[in-house]
Amino acid sequence: MKPRITIKEIAKQADVSIGTVDRVLHDRGRVSPETKERVLRIAKEGNYSSNVYARNLKLNKTYHLAVILPEKNSYWVKHRQGVEKAVAEYDFLQVDMHAYSLAVESQTEIEGIIQEVVAAKPDGIVLAPIFLNENSPAVERLKKSQIPVILVDSKIPLPNCLSYIGQDAFQSGRMSGGLLHEGYSENYDLYVITFQMADLYNKTIAARIEGLENYFEEVNNSPQVIKINMEQEAMGYSELIERMLTRKKPVRVFVPNSRSYFLATEMNEVKQELKLRMVGYDLIEENKMYLEDGTINYLIHQQPKQQGFKAIQALHQHLLLNMEVEQQQFLPLDIITKENLMYCEH
């Protein structure tokens, strides 16, 4: 049998005091969540049966989690990778994945998925509530279930929400306004472009646009914000570009989701003529290509893989370690340019 690690060795490997190790192993006193997890991991790897792990091993209890995310596009697949990484790292967890489409009619689909998940009585739920609001039947069902929920990417009022993990959408919109207005020397046209009807019901997108508008309310001689939803207005890209060229002003574009590349593909040839500056979101492969060639100037990196990982980590802390979890875990508003792209974790 592998020799059991000593408390002194655990303390050395975790770079903490013996007293801290003792508090963690006997579940008493105040220790930061990161330190507690590190100590317990080292103890487990070293064959030291801490109270927490011994209890779960004795009970042989597996915690069942449900993860409800949009379909696997280039952005949301990263959340799943983070979830899978966390599940591989933490014990006693079994995860069922559920996906819904990003079409405007997906509201009914989400309702059905949540009804099915709640009926299965999982120990915890990870949810991206993109099209949900506090009055929807699905949210009422979640409230009544009292199942602990981790929200990722988007926030909704939910009493049993254990934690929100993601960015401050409003503040990211304000920051985008600053990036677009930086170095202002002549009047320009400012466009906010969304693509599908479903984007009009997306609360995160709405909060980003609200933040952008809030920034420009504080700017002297601020431009008019021209909002265009391509599907709603039945507008093609050639028509949009012609409209921009006709006005003969520099163009600033804010794309408040991961689809900047839709525009960049069409605007690549006229970016110099338009004096284009574009801000978008997410380090998906399609966006990175246009960031590198200068059609997109800035991408705001939301760290979706971290969102997925931290969501499972939070449920692990709550269910297995009986730890308090931060109610809001805001991720940094990372600004990515072609100059620092190579150093970013994608």
PDB file of C-alpha atoms in Angstrom, residues 49-317:
ATOM      1  CA  SER A  49      -8.038  10.241   4.507  1.00  0.00           C
ATOM      2  CA  SER A  50      -9.371  13.636   5.521  1.00  0.00           C
ATOM      3  CA  ASN A  51     -12.749  13.808   7.257  1.00  0.00           C
ATOM      4  CA  VAL A  52     -14.426  15.182   4.159  1.00  0.00           C
ATOM      5  CA  TYR A  53     -13.160  12.532   1.765  1.00  0.00           C
ATOM      6  CA  ALA A  54     -13.462   9.699   4.288  1.00  0.00           C
ATOM      7  CA  ARG A  55     -17.133  10.566   4.805  1.00  0.00           C
ATOM      8  CA  ASN A  56     -17.858  10.434   1.075  1.00  0.00           C
ATOM      9  CA  LEU A  57     -15.833   7.288   0.546  1.00  0.00           C
ATOM     10  CA  LYS A  58     -17.709   5.590   3.374  1.00  0.00           C
ATOM     11  CA  LEU A  59     -21.077   6.635   2.005  1.00  0.00           C
ATOM     12  CA  ASN A  60     -19.908   5.900  -1.546  1.00  0.00           C
ATOM     13  CA  LYS A  61     -22.221   8.717  -2.646  1.00  0.00           C
ATOM     14  CA  THR A  62     -22.122  10.056  -6.186  1.00  0.00           C
ATOM     15  CA  TYR A  63     -23.567  13.522  -6.763  1.00  0.00           C
ATOM     16  CA  HIS A  64     -25.600  13.907  -9.935  1.00  0.00           C
ATOM     17  CA  LEU A  65     -25.363  17.236 -11.736  1.00  0.00           C
ATOM     18  CA  ALA A  66     -27.245  18.554 -14.768  1.00  0.00           C
ATOM     19  CA  VAL A  67     -25.604  21.015 -17.164  1.00  0.00           C
ATOM     20  CA  ILE A  68     -27.941  23.017 -19.433  1.00  0.00           C
ATOM     21  CA  LEU A  69     -26.144  25.019 -22.131  1.00  0.00           C
ATOM     22  CA  PRO A  70     -26.858  26.199 -25.676  1.00  0.00           C
ATOM     23  CA  GLU A  71     -25.989  23.962 -28.594  1.00  0.00           C
ATOM     24  CA  LYS A  72     -22.358  23.269 -29.439  1.00  0.00           C
ATOM     25  CA  ASN A  73     -21.247  26.293 -31.416  1.00  0.00           C
ATOM     26  CA  SER A  74     -17.648  27.509 -31.281  1.00  0.00           C
ATOM     27  CA  TYR A  75     -18.215  29.494 -28.081  1.00  0.00           C
ATOM     28  CA  TRP A  76     -20.337  27.107 -26.045  1.00  0.00           C
ATOM     29  CA  VAL A  77     -18.180  24.067 -26.753  1.00  0.00           C
ATOM     30  CA  LYS A  78     -15.527  25.743 -24.559  1.00  0.00           C
ATOM     31  CA  HIS A  79     -17.904  25.682 -21.576  1.00  0.00           C
ATOM     32  CA  ARG A  80     -18.310  21.952 -22.069  1.00  0.00           C
ATOM     33  CA  GLN A  81     -14.550  21.485 -22.163  1.00  0.00           C
ATOM     34  CA  GLY A  82     -14.296  23.287 -18.822  1.00  0.00           C
ATOM     35  CA  VAL A  83     -17.063  21.132 -17.350  1.00  0.00           C
ATOM     36  CA  GLU A  84     -15.360  17.949 -18.562  1.00  0.00           C
ATOM     37  CA  LYS A  85     -12.019  19.050 -17.129  1.00  0.00           C
ATOM     38  CA  ALA A  86     -13.572  19.695 -13.713  1.00  0.00           C
ATOM     39  CA  VAL A  87     -15.470  16.398 -13.685  1.00  0.00           C
ATOM     40  CA  ALA A  88     -12.215  14.566 -14.451  1.00  0.00           C
ATOM     41  CA  GLU A  89     -10.488  16.390 -11.595  1.00  0.00           C
ATOM     42  CA  TYR A  90     -13.103  16.099  -8.850  1.00  0.00           C
ATOM     43  CA  ASP A  91     -14.436  12.913  -7.267  1.00  0.00           C
ATOM     44  CA  PHE A  92     -17.995  11.741  -6.684  1.00  0.00           C
ATOM     45  CA  LEU A  93     -19.552  13.695  -9.555  1.00  0.00           C
ATOM     46  CA  GLN A  94     -21.661  12.460 -12.458  1.00  0.00           C
ATOM     47  CA  VAL A  95     -22.850  14.960 -15.053  1.00  0.00           C
ATOM     48  CA  ASP A  96     -25.659  14.829 -17.606  1.00  0.00           C
ATOM     49  CA  MET A  97     -25.379  17.384 -20.429  1.00  0.00           C
ATOM     50  CA  HIS A  98     -28.427  19.041 -22.009  1.00  0.00           C
ATOM     51  CA  ALA A  99     -28.385  21.406 -25.007  1.00  0.00           C
ATOM     52  CA  TYR A 100     -30.895  23.879 -26.422  1.00  0.00           C
ATOM     53  CA  SER A 101     -30.841  25.775 -29.705  1.00  0.00           C
ATOM     54  CA  LEU A 102     -30.120  29.487 -30.010  1.00  0.00           C
ATOM     55  CA  ALA A 103     -33.153  30.124 -32.215  1.00  0.00           C
ATOM     56  CA  VAL A 104     -35.866  32.513 -31.078  1.00  0.00           C
ATOM     57  CA  GLU A 105     -38.349  29.657 -30.724  1.00  0.00           C
ATOM     58  CA  SER A 106     -36.096  27.805 -28.253  1.00  0.00           C
ATOM     59  CA  GLN A 107     -38.041  29.138 -25.237  1.00  0.00           C
ATOM     60  CA  THR A 108     -40.365  26.116 -25.378  1.00  0.00           C
ATOM     61  CA  GLU A 109     -37.372  23.812 -25.747  1.00  0.00           C
ATOM     62  CA  ILE A 110     -35.690  25.239 -22.627  1.00  0.00           C
ATOM     63  CA  GLU A 111     -38.929  24.915 -20.646  1.00  0.00           C
ATOM     64  CA  GLY A 112     -39.086  21.226 -21.560  1.00  0.00           C
ATOM     65  CA  ILE A 113     -35.447  20.577 -20.675  1.00  0.00           C
ATOM     66  CA  ILE A 114     -35.764  22.257 -17.275  1.00  0.00           C
ATOM     67  CA  GLN A 115     -38.970  20.343 -16.529  1.00  0.00           C
ATOM     68  CA  GLU A 116     -37.170  17.087 -17.357  1.00  0.00           C
ATOM     69  CA  VAL A 117     -34.085  18.022 -15.317  1.00  0.00           C
ATOM     70  CA  VAL A 118     -36.028  19.120 -12.222  1.00  0.00           C
ATOM     71  CA  ALA A 119     -38.093  15.913 -12.343  1.00  0.00           C
ATOM     72  CA  ALA A 120     -34.852  13.902 -12.227  1.00  0.00           C
ATOM     73  CA  LYS A 121     -33.940  15.650  -8.934  1.00  0.00           C
ATOM     74  CA  PRO A 122     -30.212  16.221  -9.511  1.00  0.00           C
ATOM     75  CA  ASP A 123     -28.034  17.443  -6.653  1.00  0.00           C
ATOM     76  CA  GLY A 124     -27.072  20.566  -8.589  1.00  0.00           C
ATOM     77  CA  ILE A 125     -27.650  22.364 -11.888  1.00  0.00           C
ATOM     78  CA  VAL A 126     -25.391  24.464 -14.127  1.00  0.00           C
ATOM     79  CA  LEU A 127     -27.479  26.725 -16.352  1.00  0.00           C
ATOM     80  CA  ALA A 128     -26.927  29.385 -19.015  1.00  0.00           C
ATOM     81  CA  PRO A 129     -30.306  31.192 -18.798  1.00  0.00           C
ATOM     82  CA  ILE A 130     -30.002  33.141 -22.041  1.00  0.00           C
ATOM     83  CA  PHE A 131     -33.694  33.448 -22.944  1.00  0.00           C
ATOM     84  CA  LEU A 132     -35.187  33.064 -19.474  1.00  0.00           C
ATOM     85  CA  ASN A 133     -36.639  35.754 -17.252  1.00  0.00           C
ATOM     86  CA  GLU A 134     -37.716  35.687 -13.625  1.00  0.00           C
ATOM     87  CA  ASN A 135     -41.401  35.189 -14.523  1.00  0.00           C
ATOM     88  CA  SER A 136     -41.010  32.281 -16.924  1.00  0.00           C
ATOM     89  CA  PRO A 137     -42.540  28.915 -15.900  1.00  0.00           C
ATOM     90  CA  ALA A 138     -39.103  27.281 -16.092  1.00  0.00           C
ATOM     91  CA  VAL A 139     -37.671  29.704 -13.538  1.00  0.00           C
ATOM     92  CA  GLU A 140     -40.679  29.186 -11.254  1.00  0.00           C
ATOM     93  CA  ARG A 141     -40.053  25.446 -11.499  1.00  0.00           C
ATOM     94  CA  LEU A 142     -36.392  25.946 -10.580  1.00  0.00           C
ATOM     95  CA  LYS A 143     -37.353  28.106  -7.587  1.00  0.00           C
ATOM     96  CA  LYS A 144     -39.779  25.507  -6.234  1.00  0.00           C
ATOM     97  CA  SER A 145     -37.238  22.708  -6.670  1.00  0.00           C
ATOM     98  CA  GLN A 146     -34.738  24.412  -4.320  1.00  0.00           C
ATOM     99  CA  ILE A 147     -31.976  22.587  -6.205  1.00  0.00           C
ATOM    100  CA  PRO A 148     -28.744  24.629  -6.014  1.00  0.00           C
ATOM    101  CA  VAL A 149     -28.098  26.329  -9.362  1.00  0.00           C
ATOM    102  CA  ILE A 150     -24.928  27.838 -10.800  1.00  0.00           C
ATOM    103  CA  LEU A 151     -25.611  30.423 -13.510  1.00  0.00           C
ATOM    104  CA  VAL A 152     -23.012  30.979 -16.230  1.00  0.00           C
ATOM    105  CA  ASP A 153     -22.727  33.708 -18.882  1.00  0.00           C
ATOM    106  CA  SER A 154     -26.086  35.341 -18.012  1.00  0.00           C
ATOM    107  CA  LYS A 155     -27.807  36.342 -14.769  1.00  0.00           C
ATOM    108  CA  ILE A 156     -31.440  36.132 -13.698  1.00  0.00           C
ATOM    109  CA  PRO A 157     -32.987  36.627 -10.235  1.00  0.00           C
ATOM    110  CA  LEU A 158     -33.158  33.153  -8.682  1.00  0.00           C
ATOM    111  CA  PRO A 159     -33.319  32.518  -4.901  1.00  0.00           C
ATOM    112  CA  ASN A 160     -31.576  29.147  -5.151  1.00  0.00           C
ATOM    113  CA  CYS A 161     -28.774  30.497  -7.352  1.00  0.00           C
ATOM    114  CA  LEU A 162     -25.651  29.470  -5.485  1.00  0.00           C
ATOM    115  CA  SER A 163     -23.335  31.551  -7.662  1.00  0.00           C
ATOM    116  CA  TYR A 164     -23.127  33.499 -10.926  1.00  0.00           C
ATOM    117  CA  ILE A 165     -19.947  32.929 -12.939  1.00  0.00           C
ATOM    118  CA  GLY A 166     -19.179  35.218 -15.856  1.00  0.00           C
ATOM    119  CA  GLN A 167     -18.448  38.807 -16.748  1.00  0.00           C
ATOM    120  CA  ASP A 168     -20.234  42.004 -15.775  1.00  0.00           C
ATOM    121  CA  ALA A 169     -22.047  42.434 -19.105  1.00  0.00           C
ATOM    122  CA  PHE A 170     -22.985  46.078 -18.523  1.00  0.00           C
ATOM    123  CA  GLN A 171     -19.428  47.041 -17.634  1.00  0.00           C
ATOM    124  CA  SER A 172     -18.044  45.184 -20.650  1.00  0.00           C
ATOM    125  CA  GLY A 173     -20.339  47.311 -22.829  1.00  0.00           C
ATOM    126  CA  ARG A 174     -19.010  50.485 -21.214  1.00  0.00           C
ATOM    127  CA  MET A 175     -15.464  49.295 -21.784  1.00  0.00           C
ATOM    128  CA  SER A 176     -16.256  48.584 -25.442  1.00  0.00           C
ATOM    129  CA  GLY A 177     -17.477  52.155 -25.807  1.00  0.00           C
ATOM    130  CA  GLY A 178     -14.141  53.392 -24.522  1.00  0.00           C
ATOM    131  CA  LEU A 179     -12.247  51.207 -26.984  1.00  0.00           C
ATOM    132  CA  LEU A 180     -14.332  52.459 -29.898  1.00  0.00           C
ATOM    133  CA  HIS A 181     -14.039  56.122 -28.896  1.00  0.00           C
ATOM    134  CA  GLU A 182     -10.346  56.051 -27.967  1.00  0.00           C
ATOM    135  CA  GLY A 183      -8.261  58.565 -29.946  1.00  0.00           C
ATOM    136  CA  TYR A 184     -11.370  60.399 -31.176  1.00  0.00           C
ATOM    137  CA  SER A 185     -10.360  63.061 -33.712  1.00  0.00           C
ATOM    138  CA  GLU A 186     -13.275  63.245 -36.159  1.00  0.00           C
ATOM    139  CA  ASN A 187     -16.970  62.446 -36.202  1.00  0.00           C
ATOM    140  CA  TYR A 188     -17.818  58.833 -36.914  1.00  0.00           C
ATOM    141  CA  ASP A 189     -20.830  56.553 -37.280  1.00  0.00           C
ATOM    142  CA  LEU A 190     -21.352  54.024 -34.503  1.00  0.00           C
ATOM    143  CA  TYR A 191     -23.185  50.805 -35.363  1.00  0.00           C
ATOM    144  CA  VAL A 192     -24.393  48.089 -32.998  1.00  0.00           C
ATOM    145  CA  ILE A 193     -24.958  45.001 -35.128  1.00  0.00           C
ATOM    146  CA  THR A 194     -26.870  41.887 -34.098  1.00  0.00           C
ATOM    147  CA  PHE A 195     -27.822  39.101 -36.454  1.00  0.00           C
ATOM    148  CA  GLN A 196     -30.732  36.901 -35.401  1.00  0.00           C
ATOM    149  CA  MET A 197     -34.141  37.755 -33.962  1.00  0.00           C
ATOM    150  CA  ALA A 198     -33.131  35.691 -30.936  1.00  0.00           C
ATOM    151  CA  ASP A 199     -30.414  38.258 -30.167  1.00  0.00           C
ATOM    152  CA  LEU A 200     -33.160  40.768 -29.334  1.00  0.00           C
ATOM    153  CA  TYR A 201     -34.274  38.562 -26.408  1.00  0.00           C
ATOM    154  CA  ASN A 202     -30.791  37.795 -25.091  1.00  0.00           C
ATOM    155  CA  LYS A 203     -30.372  39.534 -21.710  1.00  0.00           C
ATOM    156  CA  THR A 204     -26.574  39.501 -21.835  1.00  0.00           C
ATOM    157  CA  ILE A 205     -26.534  41.195 -25.241  1.00  0.00           C
ATOM    158  CA  ALA A 206     -29.051  43.763 -23.980  1.00  0.00           C
ATOM    159  CA  ALA A 207     -26.891  44.544 -20.935  1.00  0.00           C
ATOM    160  CA  ARG A 208     -23.798  45.025 -23.106  1.00  0.00           C
ATOM    161  CA  ILE A 209     -25.617  47.424 -25.414  1.00  0.00           C
ATOM    162  CA  GLU A 210     -26.993  49.292 -22.400  1.00  0.00           C
ATOM    163  CA  GLY A 211     -23.452  49.641 -21.051  1.00  0.00           C
ATOM    164  CA  LEU A 212     -22.201  50.975 -24.394  1.00  0.00           C
ATOM    165  CA  GLU A 213     -24.986  53.552 -24.539  1.00  0.00           C
ATOM    166  CA  ASN A 214     -24.309  54.541 -20.940  1.00  0.00           C
ATOM    167  CA  TYR A 215     -20.666  55.243 -21.812  1.00  0.00           C
ATOM    168  CA  PHE A 216     -21.589  57.515 -24.711  1.00  0.00           C
ATOM    169  CA  GLU A 217     -24.110  59.428 -22.590  1.00  0.00           C
ATOM    170  CA  GLU A 218     -21.076  60.791 -20.742  1.00  0.00           C
ATOM    171  CA  VAL A 219     -19.127  61.740 -23.891  1.00  0.00           C
ATOM    172  CA  ASN A 220     -19.237  65.212 -25.427  1.00  0.00           C
ATOM    173  CA  ASN A 221     -20.362  65.256 -29.074  1.00  0.00           C
ATOM    174  CA  SER A 222     -21.150  61.558 -28.824  1.00  0.00           C
ATOM    175  CA  PRO A 223     -22.266  59.782 -32.010  1.00  0.00           C
ATOM    176  CA  GLN A 224     -25.757  58.475 -32.531  1.00  0.00           C
ATOM    177  CA  VAL A 225     -25.893  54.751 -31.788  1.00  0.00           C
ATOM    178  CA  ILE A 226     -27.309  53.044 -34.899  1.00  0.00           C
ATOM    179  CA  LYS A 227     -28.743  49.644 -33.930  1.00  0.00           C
ATOM    180  CA  ILE A 228     -29.362  47.110 -36.675  1.00  0.00           C
ATOM    181  CA  ASN A 229     -30.638  43.549 -36.343  1.00  0.00           C
ATOM    182  CA  MET A 230     -29.910  41.960 -39.703  1.00  0.00           C
ATOM    183  CA  GLU A 231     -32.741  39.409 -39.594  1.00  0.00           C
ATOM    184  CA  GLN A 232     -35.360  41.840 -38.294  1.00  0.00           C
ATOM    185  CA  GLU A 233     -34.580  44.393 -40.992  1.00  0.00           C
ATOM    186  CA  ALA A 234     -34.081  41.747 -43.699  1.00  0.00           C
ATOM    187  CA  MET A 235     -30.821  43.474 -44.536  1.00  0.00           C
ATOM    188  CA  GLY A 236     -27.991  41.874 -46.476  1.00  0.00           C
ATOM    189  CA  TYR A 237     -24.323  42.602 -45.842  1.00  0.00           C
ATOM    190  CA  SER A 238     -23.834  44.349 -49.179  1.00  0.00           C
ATOM    191  CA  GLU A 239     -26.704  46.719 -48.348  1.00  0.00           C
ATOM    192  CA  LEU A 240     -25.236  47.447 -44.915  1.00  0.00           C
ATOM    193  CA  ILE A 241     -21.774  48.151 -46.318  1.00  0.00           C
ATOM    194  CA  GLU A 242     -23.187  50.372 -49.067  1.00  0.00           C
ATOM    195  CA  ARG A 243     -25.037  52.358 -46.424  1.00  0.00           C
ATOM    196  CA  MET A 244     -21.822  52.816 -44.465  1.00  0.00           C
ATOM    197  CA  LEU A 245     -19.823  53.871 -47.530  1.00  0.00           C
ATOM    198  CA  THR A 246     -22.470  56.356 -48.669  1.00  0.00           C
ATOM    199  CA  ARG A 247     -22.296  58.291 -45.390  1.00  0.00           C
ATOM    200  CA  LYS A 248     -18.553  58.919 -45.916  1.00  0.00           C
ATOM    201  CA  LYS A 249     -17.691  58.856 -42.217  1.00  0.00           C
ATOM    202  CA  PRO A 250     -15.300  56.621 -40.296  1.00  0.00           C
ATOM    203  CA  VAL A 251     -17.148  53.573 -39.016  1.00  0.00           C
ATOM    204  CA  ARG A 252     -17.131  52.080 -35.524  1.00  0.00           C
ATOM    205  CA  VAL A 253     -18.858  48.724 -35.031  1.00  0.00           C
ATOM    206  CA  PHE A 254     -19.865  46.961 -31.814  1.00  0.00           C
ATOM    207  CA  VAL A 255     -20.876  43.307 -32.113  1.00  0.00           C
ATOM    208  CA  PRO A 256     -22.160  42.253 -28.662  1.00  0.00           C
ATOM    209  CA  ASN A 257     -21.728  38.503 -29.133  1.00  0.00           C
ATOM    210  CA  SER A 258     -19.330  35.987 -30.689  1.00  0.00           C
ATOM    211  CA  ARG A 259     -20.359  36.593 -34.324  1.00  0.00           C
ATOM    212  CA  SER A 260     -18.016  39.449 -35.250  1.00  0.00           C
ATOM    213  CA  TYR A 261     -16.586  37.255 -37.987  1.00  0.00           C
ATOM    214  CA  PHE A 262     -19.931  37.393 -39.845  1.00  0.00           C
ATOM    215  CA  LEU A 263     -19.281  41.085 -40.480  1.00  0.00           C
ATOM    216  CA  ALA A 264     -15.511  40.851 -40.727  1.00  0.00           C
ATOM    217  CA  THR A 265     -15.786  38.390 -43.616  1.00  0.00           C
ATOM    218  CA  GLU A 266     -17.779  40.935 -45.614  1.00  0.00           C
ATOM    219  CA  MET A 267     -15.952  44.092 -44.511  1.00  0.00           C
ATOM    220  CA  ASN A 268     -12.389  42.870 -44.901  1.00  0.00           C
ATOM    221  CA  GLU A 269     -11.959  44.421 -48.353  1.00  0.00           C
ATOM    222  CA  VAL A 270     -13.337  47.849 -47.364  1.00  0.00           C
ATOM    223  CA  LYS A 271     -11.909  48.240 -43.864  1.00  0.00           C
ATOM    224  CA  GLN A 272      -9.383  50.880 -44.990  1.00  0.00           C
ATOM    225  CA  GLU A 273     -11.963  52.882 -46.918  1.00  0.00           C
ATOM    226  CA  LEU A 274     -14.339  52.802 -43.950  1.00  0.00           C
ATOM    227  CA  LYS A 275     -11.572  53.573 -41.435  1.00  0.00           C
ATOM    228  CA  LEU A 276     -13.122  50.663 -39.609  1.00  0.00           C
ATOM    229  CA  ARG A 277     -12.745  49.938 -35.918  1.00  0.00           C
ATOM    230  CA  MET A 278     -14.578  46.869 -34.601  1.00  0.00           C
ATOM    231  CA  VAL A 279     -15.044  45.433 -31.107  1.00  0.00           C
ATOM    232  CA  GLY A 280     -16.494  41.971 -30.558  1.00  0.00           C
ATOM    233  CA  TYR A 281     -16.467  39.053 -28.155  1.00  0.00           C
ATOM    234  CA  ASP A 282     -14.840  35.654 -27.805  1.00  0.00           C
ATOM    235  CA  LEU A 283     -11.683  33.944 -28.978  1.00  0.00           C
ATOM    236  CA  ILE A 284     -13.264  31.463 -31.340  1.00  0.00           C
ATOM    237  CA  GLU A 285     -11.198  30.452 -34.369  1.00  0.00           C
ATOM    238  CA  GLU A 286     -13.269  32.456 -36.857  1.00  0.00           C
ATOM    239  CA  ASN A 287     -12.829  35.663 -34.849  1.00  0.00           C
ATOM    240  CA  LYS A 288      -9.127  35.116 -34.217  1.00  0.00           C
ATOM    241  CA  MET A 289      -8.415  35.033 -37.950  1.00  0.00           C
ATOM    242  CA  TYR A 290      -9.900  38.508 -38.434  1.00  0.00           C
ATOM    243  CA  LEU A 291      -8.281  39.833 -35.278  1.00  0.00           C
ATOM    244  CA  GLU A 292      -4.907  38.836 -36.692  1.00  0.00           C
ATOM    245  CA  ASP A 293      -5.539  40.553 -40.040  1.00  0.00           C
ATOM    246  CA  GLY A 294      -6.808  43.763 -38.405  1.00  0.00           C
ATOM    247  CA  THR A 295     -10.459  43.679 -39.498  1.00  0.00           C
ATOM    248  CA  ILE A 296     -11.461  43.141 -35.864  1.00  0.00           C
ATOM    249  CA  ASN A 297      -9.494  45.430 -33.550  1.00  0.00           C
ATOM    250  CA  TYR A 298     -10.483  44.109 -30.131  1.00  0.00           C
ATOM    251  CA  LEU A 299     -12.065  40.950 -28.770  1.00  0.00           C
ATOM    252  CA  ILE A 300     -13.324  40.690 -25.209  1.00  0.00           C
ATOM    253  CA  HIS A 301     -12.374  37.260 -23.914  1.00  0.00           C
ATOM    254  CA  GLN A 302     -15.016  35.736 -21.624  1.00  0.00           C
ATOM    255  CA  GLN A 303     -12.983  32.667 -20.622  1.00  0.00           C
ATOM    256  CA  PRO A 304     -15.818  30.197 -21.319  1.00  0.00           C
ATOM    257  CA  LYS A 305     -13.668  27.223 -20.375  1.00  0.00           C
ATOM    258  CA  GLN A 306     -13.091  28.808 -16.962  1.00  0.00           C
ATOM    259  CA  GLN A 307     -16.815  29.439 -16.599  1.00  0.00           C
ATOM    260  CA  GLY A 308     -17.558  25.751 -17.106  1.00  0.00           C
ATOM    261  CA  PHE A 309     -14.758  24.621 -14.803  1.00  0.00           C
ATOM    262  CA  LYS A 310     -15.639  27.054 -12.016  1.00  0.00           C
ATOM    263  CA  ALA A 311     -19.316  26.085 -12.178  1.00  0.00           C
ATOM    264  CA  ILE A 312     -18.538  22.439 -11.422  1.00  0.00           C
ATOM    265  CA  GLN A 313     -15.914  23.501  -8.883  1.00  0.00           C
ATOM    266  CA  ALA A 314     -18.509  25.599  -7.042  1.00  0.00           C
ATOM    267  CA  LEU A 315     -20.954  22.690  -6.828  1.00  0.00           C
ATOM    268  CA  HIS A 316     -18.134  20.426  -5.660  1.00  0.00           C
ATOM    269  CA  GLN A 317     -17.266  22.912  -2.912  1.00  0.00           C
TER     270      GLN A 317
END
